[in-house]
PDB file of C-alpha atoms in Angstrom:
ATOM      1  CA  MET A   1      -2.267  42.597   4.085  1.00 52.00           C
ATOM      2  CA  ASN A   2      -4.054  41.051   7.080  1.00 66.00           C
ATOM      3  CA  GLN A   3      -2.467  38.898   9.769  1.00 71.00           C
ATOM      4  CA  ARG A   4      -3.779  35.615   8.360  1.00 72.00           C
ATOM      5  CA  SER A   5      -2.223  36.275   4.942  1.00 77.00           C
ATOM      6  CA  LEU A   6       1.086  37.140   6.589  1.00 79.00           C
ATOM      7  CA  MET A   7       0.886  33.966   8.635  1.00 80.00           C
ATOM      8  CA  HIS A   8       0.369  31.895   5.463  1.00 78.00           C
ATOM      9  CA  GLN A   9       3.357  33.591   3.833  1.00 81.00           C
ATOM     10  CA  ASP A  10       5.598  32.914   6.813  1.00 81.00           C
ATOM     11  CA  ILE A  11       4.555  29.266   6.962  1.00 82.00           C
ATOM     12  CA  ASP A  12       5.199  28.935   3.226  1.00 80.00           C
ATOM     13  CA  MET A  13       8.673  30.345   3.795  1.00 80.00           C
ATOM     14  CA  ILE A  14       9.363  27.844   6.578  1.00 80.00           C
ATOM     15  CA  ILE A  15       8.262  24.918   4.392  1.00 80.00           C
ATOM     16  CA  SER A  16      10.307  26.066   1.410  1.00 76.00           C
ATOM     17  CA  ASN A  17      13.402  26.316   3.643  1.00 76.00           C
ATOM     18  CA  LEU A  18      12.867  22.731   4.813  1.00 75.00           C
ATOM     19  CA  ASP A  19      13.590  21.536   1.262  1.00 69.00           C
ATOM     20  CA  ILE A  20      10.673  19.097   1.199  1.00 76.00           C
ATOM     21  CA  GLN A  21      10.409  17.901  -2.404  1.00 72.00           C
ATOM     22  CA  GLN A  22       7.154  15.957  -2.310  1.00 77.00           C
ATOM     23  CA  TYR A  23       4.150  18.121  -3.103  1.00 74.00           C
ATOM     24  CA  ASP A  24       1.638  16.201  -0.981  1.00 78.00           C
ATOM     25  CA  LEU A  25       3.955  16.332   2.021  1.00 82.00           C
ATOM     26  CA  GLN A  26       4.170  20.121   1.656  1.00 81.00           C
ATOM     27  CA  ILE A  27       0.383  20.419   1.667  1.00 82.00           C
ATOM     28  CA  GLU A  28      -0.039  18.154   4.691  1.00 83.00           C
ATOM     29  CA  LEU A  29       2.683  19.979   6.617  1.00 85.00           C
ATOM     30  CA  LYS A  30       1.177  23.389   5.868  1.00 84.00           C
ATOM     31  CA  ASP A  31      -2.271  22.220   6.943  1.00 85.00           C
ATOM     32  CA  HIS A  32      -0.972  20.748  10.197  1.00 84.00           C
ATOM     33  CA  LEU A  33       1.198  23.776  10.958  1.00 86.00           C
ATOM     34  CA  LEU A  34      -1.735  26.127  10.426  1.00 86.00           C
ATOM     35  CA  CYS A  35      -3.896  24.060  12.759  1.00 87.00           C
ATOM     36  CA  MET A  36      -1.144  23.940  15.394  1.00 86.00           C
ATOM     37  CA  ILE A  37      -0.547  27.694  15.301  1.00 85.00           C
ATOM     38  CA  GLU A  38      -4.261  28.546  15.246  1.00 85.00           C
ATOM     39  CA  ASP A  39      -4.820  26.274  18.269  1.00 87.00           C
ATOM     40  CA  LYS A  40      -2.134  28.182  20.175  1.00 85.00           C
ATOM     41  CA  MET A  41      -3.727  31.492  19.204  1.00 85.00           C
ATOM     42  CA  ASP A  42      -7.170  30.230  20.234  1.00 85.00           C
ATOM     43  CA  ASP A  43      -5.782  29.287  23.645  1.00 86.00           C
ATOM     44  CA  ASP A  44      -4.255  32.740  24.024  1.00 84.00           C
ATOM     45  CA  PRO A  45      -6.207  35.426  22.056  1.00 82.00           C
ATOM     46  CA  GLU A  46      -3.452  37.977  22.707  1.00 81.00           C
ATOM     47  CA  LEU A  47      -0.750  35.762  21.199  1.00 84.00           C
ATOM     48  CA  HIS A  48       0.626  37.073  17.889  1.00 83.00           C
ATOM     49  CA  TYR A  49       0.923  34.537  15.078  1.00 81.00           C
ATOM     50  CA  ALA A  50       4.706  35.129  14.851  1.00 83.00           C
ATOM     51  CA  ASP A  51       5.103  34.209  18.514  1.00 84.00           C
ATOM     52  CA  ALA A  52       2.924  31.136  17.957  1.00 82.00           C
ATOM     53  CA  ILE A  53       5.193  30.071  15.073  1.00 81.00           C
ATOM     54  CA  LEU A  54       8.258  30.623  17.243  1.00 81.00           C
ATOM     55  CA  MET A  55       6.732  28.497  20.001  1.00 82.00           C
ATOM     56  CA  SER A  56       6.164  25.714  17.449  1.00 79.00           C
ATOM     57  CA  ARG A  57       9.698  25.611  16.054  1.00 76.00           C
ATOM     58  CA  TYR A  58      10.725  22.485  18.020  1.00 80.00           C
ATOM     59  CA  GLU A  59       7.537  20.667  17.033  1.00 83.00           C
ATOM     60  CA  ILE A  60       8.003  20.957  13.263  1.00 81.00           C
ATOM     61  CA  LYS A  61      10.371  17.997  12.831  1.00 81.00           C
ATOM     62  CA  ALA A  62       8.162  15.794  14.981  1.00 85.00           C
ATOM     63  CA  LEU A  63       5.191  16.978  12.929  1.00 87.00           C
ATOM     64  CA  ILE A  64       6.889  15.997   9.670  1.00 85.00           C
ATOM     65  CA  ARG A  65       7.705  12.575  11.088  1.00 87.00           C
ATOM     66  CA  ASP A  66       4.099  12.087  12.251  1.00 88.00           C
ATOM     67  CA  ILE A  67       2.755  13.085   8.822  1.00 87.00           C
ATOM     68  CA  MET A  68       5.110  10.671   7.058  1.00 88.00           C
ATOM     69  CA  ASN A  69       4.132   7.875   9.446  1.00 91.00           C
ATOM     70  CA  THR A  70       0.444   8.601   8.863  1.00 89.00           C
ATOM     71  CA  ILE A  71       0.853   8.515   5.080  1.00 90.00           C
ATOM     72  CA  ASN A  72       2.830   5.258   5.300  1.00 92.00           C
ATOM     73  CA  GLU A  73       0.120   3.705   7.480  1.00 94.00           C
ATOM     74  CA  ASP A  74      -2.607   4.868   5.077  1.00 92.00           C
ATOM     75  CA  ARG A  75      -0.835   3.339   2.084  1.00 93.00           C
ATOM     76  CA  ARG A  76      -0.217   0.077   3.941  1.00 95.00           C
ATOM     77  CA  GLN A  77      -3.919   0.039   4.788  1.00 95.00           C
ATOM     78  CA  ASP A  78      -4.650   0.479   1.080  1.00 94.00           C
ATOM     79  CA  VAL A  79      -2.759  -2.699   0.210  1.00 95.00           C
ATOM     80  CA  PHE A  80      -4.314  -4.633   3.091  1.00 96.00           C
ATOM     81  CA  ASP A  81      -7.724  -3.524   1.805  1.00 96.00           C
ATOM     82  CA  LEU A  82      -6.645  -4.748  -1.632  1.00 95.00           C
ATOM     83  CA  ILE A  83      -5.839  -8.175  -0.168  1.00 96.00           C
ATOM     84  CA  ARG A  84      -9.134  -8.348   1.701  1.00 96.00           C
ATOM     85  CA  GLU A  85     -11.160  -7.327  -1.344  1.00 96.00           C
ATOM     86  CA  SER A  86      -9.331  -9.921  -3.474  1.00 95.00           C
ATOM     87  CA  VAL A  87     -10.749 -12.830  -1.458  1.00 93.00           C
ATOM     88  CA  THR A  88     -14.167 -11.538  -0.361  1.00 94.00           C
ATOM     89  CA  GLY A  89     -17.503 -10.906  -2.068  1.00 93.00           C
ATOM     90  CA  HIS A  90     -17.685 -11.747  -5.764  1.00 94.00           C
ATOM     91  CA  ASN A  91     -13.887 -11.983  -5.860  1.00 96.00           C
ATOM     92  CA  PHE A  92     -14.116 -15.022  -3.588  1.00 96.00           C
ATOM     93  CA  LEU A  93     -16.036 -16.816  -6.334  1.00 96.00           C
ATOM     94  CA  ILE A  94     -13.315 -15.894  -8.825  1.00 96.00           C
ATOM     95  CA  ALA A  95     -10.686 -17.293  -6.440  1.00 96.00           C
ATOM     96  CA  ILE A  96     -12.720 -20.495  -6.118  1.00 96.00           C
ATOM     97  CA  SER A  97     -12.893 -20.757  -9.930  1.00 96.00           C
ATOM     98  CA  ILE A  98      -9.104 -20.479 -10.103  1.00 96.00           C
ATOM     99  CA  ALA A  99      -8.879 -23.119  -7.354  1.00 96.00           C
ATOM    100  CA  VAL A 100     -11.041 -25.485  -9.427  1.00 96.00           C
ATOM    101  CA  ILE A 101      -8.649 -25.105 -12.377  1.00 94.00           C
ATOM    102  CA  ALA A 102      -5.703 -25.766 -10.040  1.00 92.00           C
ATOM    103  CA  PHE A 103      -7.481 -28.844  -8.699  1.00 92.00           C
ATOM    104  CA  VAL A 104      -7.918 -30.245 -12.209  1.00 91.00           C
ATOM    105  CA  ILE A 105      -4.206 -29.699 -12.864  1.00 88.00           C
ATOM    106  CA  TYR A 106      -3.258 -31.381  -9.581  1.00 84.00           C
ATOM    107  CA  ASN A 107      -5.554 -34.273 -10.358  1.00 83.00           C
ATOM    108  CA  GLY A 108      -3.788 -34.734 -13.684  1.00 81.00           C
ATOM    109  CA  MET A 109      -0.155 -34.535 -12.515  1.00 78.00           C
ATOM    110  CA  GLY A 110      -0.575 -36.048  -9.053  1.00 72.00           C
ATOM    111  CA  PHE A 111      -0.157 -34.282  -5.742  1.00 63.00           C
ATOM    112  CA  LEU A 112       3.300 -35.661  -4.959  1.00 64.00           C
ATOM    113  CA  HIS A 113       4.772 -34.430  -8.255  1.00 68.00           C
ATOM    114  CA  ALA A 114       3.352 -30.897  -8.049  1.00 72.00           C
ATOM    115  CA  PRO A 115       6.059 -28.228  -7.588  1.00 82.00           C
ATOM    116  CA  HIS A 116       4.088 -25.983  -5.203  1.00 85.00           C
ATOM    117  CA  TYR A 117       6.993 -23.948  -3.873  1.00 91.00           C
ATOM    118  CA  PRO A 118       9.109 -23.375  -7.031  1.00 92.00           C
ATOM    119  CA  PHE A 119       6.043 -22.451  -9.094  1.00 92.00           C
ATOM    120  CA  GLY A 120       4.696 -20.210  -6.328  1.00 94.00           C
ATOM    121  CA  ALA A 121       8.029 -18.402  -6.017  1.00 95.00           C
ATOM    122  CA  MET A 122       8.257 -18.040  -9.799  1.00 96.00           C
ATOM    123  CA  PHE A 123       4.762 -16.528 -10.048  1.00 96.00           C
ATOM    124  CA  ALA A 124       5.555 -14.117  -7.185  1.00 97.00           C
ATOM    125  CA  VAL A 125       8.807 -12.928  -8.795  1.00 97.00           C
ATOM    126  CA  MET A 126       7.133 -12.554 -12.203  1.00 97.00           C
ATOM    127  CA  THR A 127       4.322 -10.498 -10.663  1.00 97.00           C
ATOM    128  CA  TYR A 128       6.795  -8.272  -8.815  1.00 97.00           C
ATOM    129  CA  LEU A 129       8.830  -7.609 -11.960  1.00 97.00           C
ATOM    130  CA  SER A 130       5.707  -7.077 -14.062  1.00 96.00           C
ATOM    131  CA  LEU A 131       4.326  -4.610 -11.496  1.00 96.00           C
ATOM    132  CA  ARG A 132       7.574  -2.644 -11.449  1.00 95.00           C
ATOM    133  CA  TRP A 133       7.563  -2.557 -15.250  1.00 96.00           C
ATOM    134  CA  ARG A 134       3.987  -1.238 -15.312  1.00 94.00           C
ATOM    135  CA  ILE A 135       4.827   1.441 -12.730  1.00 94.00           C
ATOM    136  CA  ARG A 136       7.879   2.490 -14.754  1.00 92.00           C
ATOM    137  CA  ARG A 137       5.739   2.793 -17.908  1.00 92.00           C
ATOM    138  CA  LEU A 138       3.048   4.707 -16.016  1.00 89.00           C
ATOM    139  CA  ARG A 139       5.554   7.249 -14.680  1.00 87.00           C
ATOM    140  CA  PRO A 140       3.309   8.423 -11.833  1.00 85.00           C
ATOM    141  CA  ASP A 141       3.947  11.632  -9.953  1.00 82.00           C
ATOM    142  CA  MET A 142       6.479  10.759  -7.265  1.00 82.00           C
ATOM    143  CA  SER A 143       4.583  12.242  -4.349  1.00 85.00           C
ATOM    144  CA  TYR A 144       5.402  10.905  -0.904  1.00 88.00           C
ATOM    145  CA  SER A 145       2.078   9.073  -0.918  1.00 90.00           C
ATOM    146  CA  ASN A 146       2.893   7.309  -4.191  1.00 91.00           C
ATOM    147  CA  LYS A 147       6.382   6.411  -3.002  1.00 91.00           C
ATOM    148  CA  ALA A 148       4.854   4.931   0.157  1.00 93.00           C
ATOM    149  CA  LEU A 149       2.378   2.933  -1.933  1.00 94.00           C
ATOM    150  CA  ILE A 150       5.154   1.597  -4.177  1.00 94.00           C
ATOM    151  CA  ARG A 151       7.074   0.486  -1.090  1.00 94.00           C
ATOM    152  CA  ALA A 152       3.954  -1.178   0.326  1.00 96.00           C
ATOM    153  CA  SER A 153       3.033  -2.870  -2.965  1.00 95.00           C
ATOM    154  CA  SER A 154       5.306  -5.815  -2.129  1.00 96.00           C
ATOM    155  CA  ILE A 155       3.167  -6.700   0.898  1.00 97.00           C
ATOM    156  CA  PRO A 156       0.333  -8.434  -1.050  1.00 97.00           C
ATOM    157  CA  ILE A 157       2.871 -10.434  -3.059  1.00 97.00           C
ATOM    158  CA  ILE A 158       4.679 -11.556   0.088  1.00 97.00           C
ATOM    159  CA  LEU A 159       1.491 -12.359   2.016  1.00 97.00           C
ATOM    160  CA  GLY A 160      -0.042 -14.083  -1.005  1.00 96.00           C
ATOM    161  CA  THR A 161       3.043 -16.264  -1.367  1.00 97.00           C
ATOM    162  CA  ALA A 162       3.043 -17.021   2.363  1.00 97.00           C
ATOM    163  CA  THR A 163      -0.645 -17.996   2.070  1.00 96.00           C
ATOM    164  CA  LEU A 164       0.077 -20.417  -0.758  1.00 96.00           C
ATOM    165  CA  PHE A 165       3.035 -21.954   1.067  1.00 96.00           C
ATOM    166  CA  GLY A 166       0.961 -22.274   4.235  1.00 96.00           C
ATOM    167  CA  PHE A 167      -1.820 -24.085   2.373  1.00 95.00           C
ATOM    168  CA  ALA A 168       0.737 -26.295   0.587  1.00 93.00           C
ATOM    169  CA  TYR A 169       2.499 -27.224   3.834  1.00 93.00           C
ATOM    170  CA  THR A 170      -0.841 -28.031   5.493  1.00 94.00           C
ATOM    171  CA  ALA A 171      -1.876 -30.125   2.486  1.00 91.00           C
ATOM    172  CA  GLU A 172       1.413 -32.055   2.546  1.00 89.00           C
ATOM    173  CA  PHE A 173       1.009 -32.697   6.273  1.00 92.00           C
ATOM    174  CA  ILE A 174      -2.524 -34.051   5.795  1.00 91.00           C
ATOM    175  CA  HIS A 175      -1.368 -36.063   2.777  1.00 86.00           C
ATOM    176  CA  ASP A 176       1.362 -37.736   4.864  1.00 87.00           C
ATOM    177  CA  ILE A 177      -1.159 -38.610   7.580  1.00 92.00           C
ATOM    178  CA  LEU A 178      -3.596 -40.083   5.057  1.00 88.00           C
ATOM    179  CA  SER A 179      -0.756 -41.992   3.403  1.00 85.00           C
ATOM    180  CA  SER A 180       0.383 -43.507   6.725  1.00 88.00           C
ATOM    181  CA  TRP A 181      -3.185 -44.553   7.438  1.00 88.00           C
ATOM    182  CA  GLY A 182      -3.581 -46.046   3.958  1.00 84.00           C
ATOM    183  CA  MET A 183      -6.528 -43.757   3.167  1.00 86.00           C
ATOM    184  CA  ARG A 184      -5.705 -43.002  -0.453  1.00 77.00           C
ATOM    185  CA  SER A 185      -9.350 -42.391  -1.274  1.00 79.00           C
ATOM    186  CA  LEU A 186      -9.137 -39.156   0.750  1.00 84.00           C
ATOM    187  CA  TYR A 187      -6.199 -37.680  -1.190  1.00 82.00           C
ATOM    188  CA  ILE A 188      -8.762 -35.346  -2.693  1.00 88.00           C
ATOM    189  CA  LEU A 189      -8.691 -33.423   0.608  1.00 91.00           C
ATOM    190  CA  PRO A 190      -5.050 -32.197   0.485  1.00 89.00           C
ATOM    191  CA  MET A 191      -5.424 -31.500  -3.237  1.00 90.00           C
ATOM    192  CA  GLY A 192      -8.457 -29.353  -2.469  1.00 92.00           C
ATOM    193  CA  ILE A 193      -6.598 -27.466   0.254  1.00 93.00           C
ATOM    194  CA  VAL A 194      -3.560 -26.581  -1.854  1.00 93.00           C
ATOM    195  CA  SER A 195      -5.804 -25.736  -4.815  1.00 94.00           C
ATOM    196  CA  LEU A 196      -7.683 -23.268  -2.627  1.00 96.00           C
ATOM    197  CA  GLY A 197      -4.333 -21.745  -1.686  1.00 95.00           C
ATOM    198  CA  TRP A 198      -3.527 -21.315  -5.372  1.00 96.00           C
ATOM    199  CA  GLY A 199      -6.905 -19.661  -5.964  1.00 97.00           C
ATOM    200  CA  PHE A 200      -6.300 -17.030  -3.283  1.00 97.00           C
ATOM    201  CA  PHE A 201      -2.662 -16.612  -4.321  1.00 97.00           C
ATOM    202  CA  ILE A 202      -3.344 -16.028  -8.024  1.00 97.00           C
ATOM    203  CA  LYS A 203      -6.274 -13.686  -7.324  1.00 97.00           C
ATOM    204  CA  ILE A 204      -4.155 -11.555  -4.975  1.00 97.00           C
ATOM    205  CA  LEU A 205      -1.347 -11.361  -7.548  1.00 97.00           C
ATOM    206  CA  ILE A 206      -3.730 -10.380 -10.351  1.00 97.00           C
ATOM    207  CA  ASP A 207      -5.344  -7.631  -8.271  1.00 97.00           C
ATOM    208  CA  THR A 208      -1.991  -6.321  -7.061  1.00 97.00           C
ATOM    209  CA  ARG A 209      -0.687  -6.043 -10.604  1.00 95.00           C
ATOM    210  CA  SER A 210      -3.812  -4.232 -11.821  1.00 95.00           C
ATOM    211  CA  LYS A 211      -4.913  -2.107  -8.854  1.00 95.00           C
ATOM    212  CA  VAL A 212      -1.625  -0.688  -7.575  1.00 95.00           C
ATOM    213  CA  PRO A 213      -0.909   1.176 -10.864  1.00 95.00           C
ATOM    214  CA  PHE A 214      -4.526   2.387 -10.835  1.00 93.00           C
ATOM    215  CA  LEU A 215      -4.131   3.801  -7.302  1.00 93.00           C
ATOM    216  CA  LEU A 216      -0.856   5.472  -8.277  1.00 93.00           C
ATOM    217  CA  ASP A 217      -2.443   7.020 -11.355  1.00 91.00           C
ATOM    218  CA  GLN A 218      -5.432   8.308  -9.397  1.00 89.00           C
ATOM    219  CA  GLN A 219      -3.205   9.944  -6.777  1.00 86.00           C
ATOM    220  CA  SER A 220      -1.112  11.548  -9.528  1.00 86.00           C
ATOM    221  CA  ARG A 221      -4.244  12.970 -11.148  1.00 86.00           C
ATOM    222  CA  VAL A 222      -5.396  14.445  -7.828  1.00 82.00           C
ATOM    223  CA  ASP A 223      -1.998  16.073  -7.240  1.00 78.00           C
ATOM    224  CA  GLN A 224      -1.897  17.478 -10.765  1.00 79.00           C
ATOM    225  CA  ALA A 225      -5.424  18.891 -10.407  1.00 78.00           C
ATOM    226  CA  LEU A 226      -4.501  20.597  -7.135  1.00 72.00           C
ATOM    227  CA  LYS A 227      -1.479  22.167  -8.792  1.00 71.00           C
ATOM    228  CA  ARG A 228      -3.577  23.414 -11.718  1.00 73.00           C
ATOM    229  CA  ILE A 229      -6.071  25.158  -9.456  1.00 69.00           C
ATOM    230  CA  GLY A 230      -3.201  26.782  -7.564  1.00 58.00           C
ATOM    231  CA  TYR A 231      -3.418  24.916  -4.280  1.00 54.00           C
ATOM    232  CA  ARG A 232       0.274  24.941  -3.412  1.00 49.00           C
ATOM    233  CA  VAL A 233       2.689  26.422  -0.977  1.00 42.00           C
ATOM    234  CA  SER A 234       4.758  29.337  -2.156  1.00 41.00           C
ATOM    235  CA  GLU A 235       8.178  28.748  -3.625  1.00 38.00           C
TER     236      GLU A 235
END
């Protein structure tokens, strides 16, 4: 057995002793450890791989922490991309269509009687519970990446709700100014503002509920495929 095969075996043994349960974290750690050890051996051609591993022993915990932080950042970026895509391109037109429906509703009930905040909070809670129910039914592989995505999946709901409340507060402020100036003919302006907030809010909630389970399922399929082709660290 050549030195490289022995090095892989020893690294597999180290990872198995660390009791890391998540499959994707094992793969990332092995890849990073191999790169770290090979870099040390490249710097010193006479260095044996076992000595390179020994020299790296104090860096392993920091390496695990860096990998976990990187995965968390990647999953947070996924949900921020989801938010951005929900209100740009053709999705912007969908959000505007929802805003038009909200405007018609506001025009019928009157701006002052519209329960922006209670309804917004209710929609946010319903979306959160519905998303958790869909994830539970999906039963995705609980890789570290998927766990990080599940944790980050609340971000679009929170930011979407904050967006709605921000639009509603701005609309109420403008409405009060127009009311004090006796400019009732311009009440259409605050109604348009809060309606636009509802359009963005509802579109973000819809995409969160549909796309997060899709991302979880896709990651699970990738992990399962890697396991089937034998790309794993030794037990």
